[in-house]
C-alpha cells in the first residue's frame, strides 16, 4: 500500500488505479463476472466505496482498462515474437501465435465480455480512450505483421480478428462454467476436452493459408 492517504498527483492516481485493476484481476480469476462488484473490490482493497468512486464509476470501467492492458500485452508479445524479416514459415507462425495465445489465455476470457457487457456500460470518454489505444497499436502491428504473414497490411486486422474471435469462443465456452459442468455430469455426458493451444495452432495455420490464397476481399 502506498504511504499516502489520498492520491493527488497523476502518478499517485495511476498507482491507485493499478491497485484497483489488480484486485479485479485477482477476483476474476476466482469468481464469475456477476459476483464481482465495487463492494467486493473495495473490501479486498480495504477501502470504502466512497474512496473507490474517486477513481472509477463502474466495475465495467475497470474491466475495460484491464482489457486494454491485456490487449496491448498480447499484441506486443506477437510483435516481439514475429519480428520483421524473421522469415518464419506458416507452421512456425502458427506455433508461435498459439503459444502466445495460450500464455495470454485470460485475455480471451476478458474479451468474451467486451462487446456485449463492458463496452455497453461505460461512458463515451472511457470508450474513446480504449478505442484510441487500439488504433494506435494497430498501425505498427499491421505494418510489421504484413511482411511476416505475407498478406496486405490492410488485411492484417481482419486476419487477427478472425483468430481472436476463435480464441474468445474457445476461452468463453460454456463448458468452462461450473454449473454447466455439474449439469453435464448429472446427465452422464462427458464433453471432449478442449486443448486451447492445439486448437489455436490449427486454426491459425488454416486461416493464414486462406488469407494468403485470397489476397483481396
PDB file of C-alpha atoms in Angstrom:
ATOM      1  CA  UNK A   1       0.000   0.000   0.000  1.00  0.00           C
ATOM      2  CA  UNK A   2       1.271   3.461  -0.826  1.00  0.00           C
ATOM      3  CA  UNK A   3       2.333   5.657   2.089  1.00  0.00           C
ATOM      4  CA  UNK A   4      -0.067   8.461   1.162  1.00  0.00           C
ATOM      5  CA  UNK A   5      -3.742   8.585   2.125  1.00  0.00           C
ATOM      6  CA  UNK A   6      -5.249  10.423  -0.812  1.00  0.00           C
ATOM      7  CA  UNK A   7      -3.927  10.342  -4.352  1.00  0.00           C
ATOM      8  CA  UNK A   8      -3.402  13.860  -5.616  1.00  0.00           C
ATOM      9  CA  UNK A   9      -0.874  13.732  -8.443  1.00  0.00           C
ATOM     10  CA  UNK A  10      -1.447  11.938 -11.736  1.00  0.00           C
ATOM     11  CA  UNK A  11       1.250   9.443 -10.733  1.00  0.00           C
ATOM     12  CA  UNK A  12      -0.488   8.663  -7.445  1.00  0.00           C
ATOM     13  CA  UNK A  13      -3.853   8.310  -9.175  1.00  0.00           C
ATOM     14  CA  UNK A  14      -2.306   5.914 -11.692  1.00  0.00           C
ATOM     15  CA  UNK A  15      -0.890   3.879  -8.816  1.00  0.00           C
ATOM     16  CA  UNK A  16      -4.307   3.703  -7.173  1.00  0.00           C
ATOM     17  CA  UNK A  17      -5.933   2.633 -10.446  1.00  0.00           C
ATOM     18  CA  UNK A  18      -3.279  -0.067 -10.821  1.00  0.00           C
ATOM     19  CA  UNK A  19      -4.256  -1.374  -7.381  1.00  0.00           C
ATOM     20  CA  UNK A  20      -7.915  -1.426  -8.386  1.00  0.00           C
ATOM     21  CA  UNK A  21      -7.137  -3.309 -11.605  1.00  0.00           C
ATOM     22  CA  UNK A  22      -5.006  -5.826  -9.721  1.00  0.00           C
ATOM     23  CA  UNK A  23      -7.875  -6.505  -7.317  1.00  0.00           C
ATOM     24  CA  UNK A  24     -10.253  -7.072 -10.215  1.00  0.00           C
ATOM     25  CA  UNK A  25      -7.818  -9.431 -11.968  1.00  0.00           C
ATOM     26  CA  UNK A  26      -7.478 -11.430  -8.762  1.00  0.00           C
ATOM     27  CA  UNK A  27     -11.235 -11.698  -8.312  1.00  0.00           C
ATOM     28  CA  UNK A  28     -11.991 -12.546 -11.955  1.00  0.00           C
ATOM     29  CA  UNK A  29      -9.554 -15.448 -11.680  1.00  0.00           C
ATOM     30  CA  UNK A  30     -11.603 -16.965  -8.872  1.00  0.00           C
ATOM     31  CA  UNK A  31     -15.214 -15.905  -9.374  1.00  0.00           C
ATOM     32  CA  UNK A  32     -17.657 -15.177 -12.227  1.00  0.00           C
ATOM     33  CA  UNK A  33     -18.258 -11.684 -13.569  1.00  0.00           C
ATOM     34  CA  UNK A  34     -21.637 -11.207 -11.903  1.00  0.00           C
ATOM     35  CA  UNK A  35     -20.196 -11.833  -8.431  1.00  0.00           C
ATOM     36  CA  UNK A  36     -17.688  -9.007  -8.770  1.00  0.00           C
ATOM     37  CA  UNK A  37     -18.958  -5.639  -7.580  1.00  0.00           C
ATOM     38  CA  UNK A  38     -17.486  -2.358  -6.462  1.00  0.00           C
ATOM     39  CA  UNK A  39     -18.215  -3.532  -2.931  1.00  0.00           C
ATOM     40  CA  UNK A  40     -16.191  -6.745  -3.289  1.00  0.00           C
ATOM     41  CA  UNK A  41     -13.353  -4.759  -4.824  1.00  0.00           C
ATOM     42  CA  UNK A  42     -13.438  -2.122  -2.088  1.00  0.00           C
ATOM     43  CA  UNK A  43     -13.434  -4.858   0.551  1.00  0.00           C
ATOM     44  CA  UNK A  44     -10.381  -6.533  -0.974  1.00  0.00           C
ATOM     45  CA  UNK A  45      -8.550  -3.224  -1.161  1.00  0.00           C
ATOM     46  CA  UNK A  46      -9.560  -2.259   2.355  1.00  0.00           C
ATOM     47  CA  UNK A  47     -11.172   0.899   1.034  1.00  0.00           C
ATOM     48  CA  UNK A  48     -14.614   2.410   1.385  1.00  0.00           C
ATOM     49  CA  UNK A  49     -16.812   2.518  -1.694  1.00  0.00           C
ATOM     50  CA  UNK A  50     -16.629   6.297  -1.469  1.00  0.00           C
ATOM     51  CA  UNK A  51     -12.861   6.133  -1.795  1.00  0.00           C
ATOM     52  CA  UNK A  52     -13.134   3.717  -4.719  1.00  0.00           C
ATOM     53  CA  UNK A  53     -15.522   6.095  -6.500  1.00  0.00           C
ATOM     54  CA  UNK A  54     -12.723   8.672  -6.616  1.00  0.00           C
ATOM     55  CA  UNK A  55     -11.025   6.544  -9.259  1.00  0.00           C
ATOM     56  CA  UNK A  56     -13.778   4.629 -11.076  1.00  0.00           C
ATOM     57  CA  UNK A  57     -17.532   4.941 -11.578  1.00  0.00           C
ATOM     58  CA  UNK A  58     -18.450   1.361 -12.529  1.00  0.00           C
ATOM     59  CA  UNK A  59     -16.836  -2.054 -12.488  1.00  0.00           C
ATOM     60  CA  UNK A  60     -17.088  -2.072 -16.283  1.00  0.00           C
ATOM     61  CA  UNK A  61     -14.644   0.853 -16.395  1.00  0.00           C
ATOM     62  CA  UNK A  62     -12.137  -1.305 -14.542  1.00  0.00           C
ATOM     63  CA  UNK A  63     -12.755  -4.266 -16.830  1.00  0.00           C
ATOM     64  CA  UNK A  64     -12.247  -2.001 -19.859  1.00  0.00           C
ATOM     65  CA  UNK A  65      -8.931  -0.747 -18.503  1.00  0.00           C
ATOM     66  CA  UNK A  66      -7.782  -4.309 -17.806  1.00  0.00           C
ATOM     67  CA  UNK A  67      -8.792  -5.459 -21.296  1.00  0.00           C
ATOM     68  CA  UNK A  68      -6.784  -2.580 -22.751  1.00  0.00           C
ATOM     69  CA  UNK A  69      -3.717  -3.624 -20.776  1.00  0.00           C
ATOM     70  CA  UNK A  70      -4.081  -7.265 -21.798  1.00  0.00           C
ATOM     71  CA  UNK A  71      -4.720  -6.352 -25.430  1.00  0.00           C
ATOM     72  CA  UNK A  72      -1.547  -4.273 -25.579  1.00  0.00           C
ATOM     73  CA  UNK A  73       0.455  -7.017 -23.849  1.00  0.00           C
ATOM     74  CA  UNK A  74      -0.823  -9.669 -26.268  1.00  0.00           C
ATOM     75  CA  UNK A  75      -0.228  -7.620 -29.411  1.00  0.00           C
ATOM     76  CA  UNK A  76       3.169  -6.552 -28.114  1.00  0.00           C
ATOM     77  CA  UNK A  77       4.116 -10.174 -27.491  1.00  0.00           C
ATOM     78  CA  UNK A  78       3.086 -11.132 -31.031  1.00  0.00           C
ATOM     79  CA  UNK A  79       5.207  -8.314 -32.472  1.00  0.00           C
ATOM     80  CA  UNK A  80       8.202  -9.312 -30.354  1.00  0.00           C
ATOM     81  CA  UNK A  81       7.948 -12.984 -31.335  1.00  0.00           C
ATOM     82  CA  UNK A  82       7.335 -12.327 -35.048  1.00  0.00           C
ATOM     83  CA  UNK A  83       9.839  -9.585 -35.910  1.00  0.00           C
ATOM     84  CA  UNK A  84      10.097  -8.093 -39.366  1.00  0.00           C
ATOM     85  CA  UNK A  85      12.260 -10.184 -41.634  1.00  0.00           C
ATOM     86  CA  UNK A  86      12.106 -13.289 -39.446  1.00  0.00           C
ATOM     87  CA  UNK A  87      11.249 -15.457 -42.456  1.00  0.00           C
ATOM     88  CA  UNK A  88       9.130 -17.913 -40.477  1.00  0.00           C
ATOM     89  CA  UNK A  89       7.039 -20.390 -42.440  1.00  0.00           C
ATOM     90  CA  UNK A  90       3.329 -20.844 -41.758  1.00  0.00           C
ATOM     91  CA  UNK A  91       3.841 -23.809 -39.431  1.00  0.00           C
ATOM     92  CA  UNK A  92       6.243 -21.826 -37.260  1.00  0.00           C
ATOM     93  CA  UNK A  93       3.969 -18.787 -37.240  1.00  0.00           C
ATOM     94  CA  UNK A  94       1.048 -20.957 -36.127  1.00  0.00           C
ATOM     95  CA  UNK A  95       3.141 -22.493 -33.351  1.00  0.00           C
ATOM     96  CA  UNK A  96       4.369 -19.119 -32.130  1.00  0.00           C
ATOM     97  CA  UNK A  97       0.935 -17.473 -32.299  1.00  0.00           C
ATOM     98  CA  UNK A  98      -0.776 -20.353 -30.497  1.00  0.00           C
ATOM     99  CA  UNK A  99       1.863 -20.384 -27.785  1.00  0.00           C
ATOM    100  CA  UNK A 100       1.422 -16.678 -27.134  1.00  0.00           C
ATOM    101  CA  UNK A 101      -2.367 -17.059 -27.145  1.00  0.00           C
ATOM    102  CA  UNK A 102      -2.098 -19.820 -24.542  1.00  0.00           C
ATOM    103  CA  UNK A 103       0.215 -17.678 -22.408  1.00  0.00           C
ATOM    104  CA  UNK A 104      -2.357 -14.857 -22.615  1.00  0.00           C
ATOM    105  CA  UNK A 105      -5.383 -17.107 -22.158  1.00  0.00           C
ATOM    106  CA  UNK A 106      -7.097 -14.808 -19.684  1.00  0.00           C
ATOM    107  CA  UNK A 107      -7.095 -12.007 -22.282  1.00  0.00           C
ATOM    108  CA  UNK A 108      -9.589 -14.034 -24.299  1.00  0.00           C
ATOM    109  CA  UNK A 109     -11.750 -14.591 -21.200  1.00  0.00           C
ATOM    110  CA  UNK A 110     -11.987 -10.851 -20.666  1.00  0.00           C
ATOM    111  CA  UNK A 111     -12.607 -10.205 -24.361  1.00  0.00           C
ATOM    112  CA  UNK A 112     -15.586 -12.561 -24.202  1.00  0.00           C
ATOM    113  CA  UNK A 113     -17.367  -9.838 -22.200  1.00  0.00           C
ATOM    114  CA  UNK A 114     -16.100  -6.853 -24.167  1.00  0.00           C
ATOM    115  CA  UNK A 115     -18.777  -6.108 -26.771  1.00  0.00           C
ATOM    116  CA  UNK A 116     -21.902  -7.344 -25.014  1.00  0.00           C
ATOM    117  CA  UNK A 117     -21.234  -6.205 -21.451  1.00  0.00           C
ATOM    118  CA  UNK A 118     -18.225  -3.973 -20.919  1.00  0.00           C
ATOM    119  CA  UNK A 119     -18.423  -1.523 -23.842  1.00  0.00           C
ATOM    120  CA  UNK A 120     -22.168  -1.037 -23.390  1.00  0.00           C
ATOM    121  CA  UNK A 121     -21.754   0.022 -19.764  1.00  0.00           C
ATOM    122  CA  UNK A 122     -19.036   2.666 -19.898  1.00  0.00           C
ATOM    123  CA  UNK A 123     -19.129   6.315 -20.829  1.00  0.00           C
ATOM    124  CA  UNK A 124     -18.066   7.696 -24.189  1.00  0.00           C
ATOM    125  CA  UNK A 125     -14.858   9.205 -22.767  1.00  0.00           C
ATOM    126  CA  UNK A 126     -13.596   5.877 -21.428  1.00  0.00           C
ATOM    127  CA  UNK A 127     -14.609   4.051 -24.588  1.00  0.00           C
ATOM    128  CA  UNK A 128     -12.923   6.670 -26.772  1.00  0.00           C
ATOM    129  CA  UNK A 129      -9.698   6.268 -24.802  1.00  0.00           C
ATOM    130  CA  UNK A 130      -9.887   2.476 -25.161  1.00  0.00           C
ATOM    131  CA  UNK A 131     -10.508   2.611 -28.913  1.00  0.00           C
ATOM    132  CA  UNK A 132      -7.746   5.176 -29.398  1.00  0.00           C
ATOM    133  CA  UNK A 133      -5.315   2.804 -27.721  1.00  0.00           C
ATOM    134  CA  UNK A 134      -6.341   0.018 -30.078  1.00  0.00           C
ATOM    135  CA  UNK A 135      -5.852   2.032 -33.250  1.00  0.00           C
ATOM    136  CA  UNK A 136      -2.542   3.415 -32.030  1.00  0.00           C
ATOM    137  CA  UNK A 137      -1.071  -0.071 -31.712  1.00  0.00           C
ATOM    138  CA  UNK A 138      -2.895  -1.471 -34.756  1.00  0.00           C
ATOM    139  CA  UNK A 139      -0.929   0.615 -37.277  1.00  0.00           C
ATOM    140  CA  UNK A 140       2.589  -0.595 -36.354  1.00  0.00           C
ATOM    141  CA  UNK A 141       1.207  -4.080 -35.700  1.00  0.00           C
ATOM    142  CA  UNK A 142      -0.288  -4.292 -39.192  1.00  0.00           C
ATOM    143  CA  UNK A 143       2.760  -2.862 -40.933  1.00  0.00           C
ATOM    144  CA  UNK A 144       5.121  -5.292 -39.228  1.00  0.00           C
ATOM    145  CA  UNK A 145       2.950  -8.402 -39.462  1.00  0.00           C
ATOM    146  CA  UNK A 146       2.078  -7.865 -43.125  1.00  0.00           C
ATOM    147  CA  UNK A 147       5.580  -8.844 -44.207  1.00  0.00           C
ATOM    148  CA  UNK A 148       5.766 -11.746 -41.775  1.00  0.00           C
ATOM    149  CA  UNK A 149       2.373 -13.174 -42.731  1.00  0.00           C
ATOM    150  CA  UNK A 150       2.724 -12.371 -46.447  1.00  0.00           C
ATOM    151  CA  UNK A 151      -0.629 -10.608 -46.597  1.00  0.00           C
ATOM    152  CA  UNK A 152      -1.507  -6.966 -47.289  1.00  0.00           C
ATOM    153  CA  UNK A 153      -1.304  -4.557 -44.320  1.00  0.00           C
ATOM    154  CA  UNK A 154      -4.995  -3.708 -44.673  1.00  0.00           C
ATOM    155  CA  UNK A 155      -5.839  -7.417 -44.269  1.00  0.00           C
ATOM    156  CA  UNK A 156      -3.894  -7.937 -41.034  1.00  0.00           C
ATOM    157  CA  UNK A 157      -6.686  -6.619 -38.812  1.00  0.00           C
ATOM    158  CA  UNK A 158      -9.269  -8.945 -40.373  1.00  0.00           C
ATOM    159  CA  UNK A 159      -6.903 -11.910 -40.062  1.00  0.00           C
ATOM    160  CA  UNK A 160      -6.104 -11.074 -36.445  1.00  0.00           C
ATOM    161  CA  UNK A 161      -9.769 -10.573 -35.556  1.00  0.00           C
ATOM    162  CA  UNK A 162     -10.682 -13.928 -37.089  1.00  0.00           C
ATOM    163  CA  UNK A 163      -8.078 -15.625 -34.900  1.00  0.00           C
ATOM    164  CA  UNK A 164      -9.082 -13.519 -31.908  1.00  0.00           C
ATOM    165  CA  UNK A 165     -12.762 -14.405 -32.001  1.00  0.00           C
ATOM    166  CA  UNK A 166     -11.982 -18.094 -32.361  1.00  0.00           C
ATOM    167  CA  UNK A 167      -9.891 -17.791 -29.208  1.00  0.00           C
ATOM    168  CA  UNK A 168     -12.691 -15.917 -27.457  1.00  0.00           C
ATOM    169  CA  UNK A 169     -15.104 -18.696 -28.385  1.00  0.00           C
ATOM    170  CA  UNK A 170     -12.801 -21.369 -27.001  1.00  0.00           C
ATOM    171  CA  UNK A 171     -11.979 -19.485 -23.802  1.00  0.00           C
ATOM    172  CA  UNK A 172     -15.588 -18.416 -23.278  1.00  0.00           C
ATOM    173  CA  UNK A 173     -17.041 -21.863 -23.881  1.00  0.00           C
ATOM    174  CA  UNK A 174     -19.984 -22.542 -21.604  1.00  0.00           C
ATOM    175  CA  UNK A 175     -18.286 -25.844 -20.776  1.00  0.00           C
ATOM    176  CA  UNK A 176     -15.951 -23.802 -18.552  1.00  0.00           C
ATOM    177  CA  UNK A 177     -18.924 -22.783 -16.394  1.00  0.00           C
ATOM    178  CA  UNK A 178     -19.049 -24.781 -13.118  1.00  0.00           C
ATOM    179  CA  UNK A 179     -22.851 -25.038 -13.266  1.00  0.00           C
ATOM    180  CA  UNK A 180     -22.729 -26.369 -16.832  1.00  0.00           C
ATOM    181  CA  UNK A 181     -20.069 -28.878 -15.792  1.00  0.00           C
ATOM    182  CA  UNK A 182     -22.308 -30.053 -12.959  1.00  0.00           C
ATOM    183  CA  UNK A 183     -25.337 -30.425 -15.228  1.00  0.00           C
ATOM    184  CA  UNK A 184     -23.339 -32.322 -17.832  1.00  0.00           C
ATOM    185  CA  UNK A 185     -22.064 -34.675 -15.140  1.00  0.00           C
ATOM    186  CA  UNK A 186     -25.598 -35.253 -13.883  1.00  0.00           C
ATOM    187  CA  UNK A 187     -26.642 -36.108 -17.442  1.00  0.00           C
ATOM    188  CA  UNK A 188     -23.771 -38.536 -17.750  1.00  0.00           C
ATOM    189  CA  UNK A 189     -22.284 -36.585 -20.657  1.00  0.00           C
ATOM    190  CA  UNK A 190     -18.522 -36.172 -20.916  1.00  0.00           C
ATOM    191  CA  UNK A 191     -17.658 -33.381 -23.378  1.00  0.00           C
ATOM    192  CA  UNK A 192     -14.486 -33.724 -25.384  1.00  0.00           C
ATOM    193  CA  UNK A 193     -11.708 -31.763 -23.672  1.00  0.00           C
ATOM    194  CA  UNK A 194     -10.598 -28.532 -25.331  1.00  0.00           C
ATOM    195  CA  UNK A 195      -6.866 -28.170 -25.933  1.00  0.00           C
ATOM    196  CA  UNK A 196      -6.769 -24.402 -26.350  1.00  0.00           C
ATOM    197  CA  UNK A 197      -3.236 -24.164 -27.682  1.00  0.00           C
ATOM    198  CA  UNK A 198      -3.622 -27.040 -30.147  1.00  0.00           C
ATOM    199  CA  UNK A 199      -6.944 -25.684 -31.399  1.00  0.00           C
ATOM    200  CA  UNK A 200      -5.447 -22.232 -31.862  1.00  0.00           C
ATOM    201  CA  UNK A 201      -2.452 -23.662 -33.706  1.00  0.00           C
ATOM    202  CA  UNK A 202      -4.603 -25.467 -36.243  1.00  0.00           C
ATOM    203  CA  UNK A 203      -6.919 -22.503 -36.700  1.00  0.00           C
ATOM    204  CA  UNK A 204      -4.072 -20.029 -37.208  1.00  0.00           C
ATOM    205  CA  UNK A 205      -2.460 -22.301 -39.798  1.00  0.00           C
ATOM    206  CA  UNK A 206      -5.741 -22.798 -41.657  1.00  0.00           C
ATOM    207  CA  UNK A 207      -6.732 -19.125 -41.560  1.00  0.00           C
ATOM    208  CA  UNK A 208      -3.318 -17.853 -42.586  1.00  0.00           C
ATOM    209  CA  UNK A 209      -3.264 -20.155 -45.610  1.00  0.00           C
ATOM    210  CA  UNK A 210      -6.715 -18.901 -46.630  1.00  0.00           C
ATOM    211  CA  UNK A 211      -5.730 -15.230 -46.343  1.00  0.00           C
ATOM    212  CA  UNK A 212      -2.596 -15.844 -48.383  1.00  0.00           C
ATOM    213  CA  UNK A 213      -4.638 -17.565 -51.079  1.00  0.00           C
ATOM    214  CA  UNK A 214      -7.209 -14.731 -51.068  1.00  0.00           C
ATOM    215  CA  UNK A 215      -5.131 -11.526 -51.024  1.00  0.00           C
ATOM    216  CA  UNK A 216      -8.160  -9.302 -51.632  1.00  0.00           C
ATOM    217  CA  UNK A 217     -11.624  -9.241 -50.149  1.00  0.00           C
TER     218      UNK A 217
END
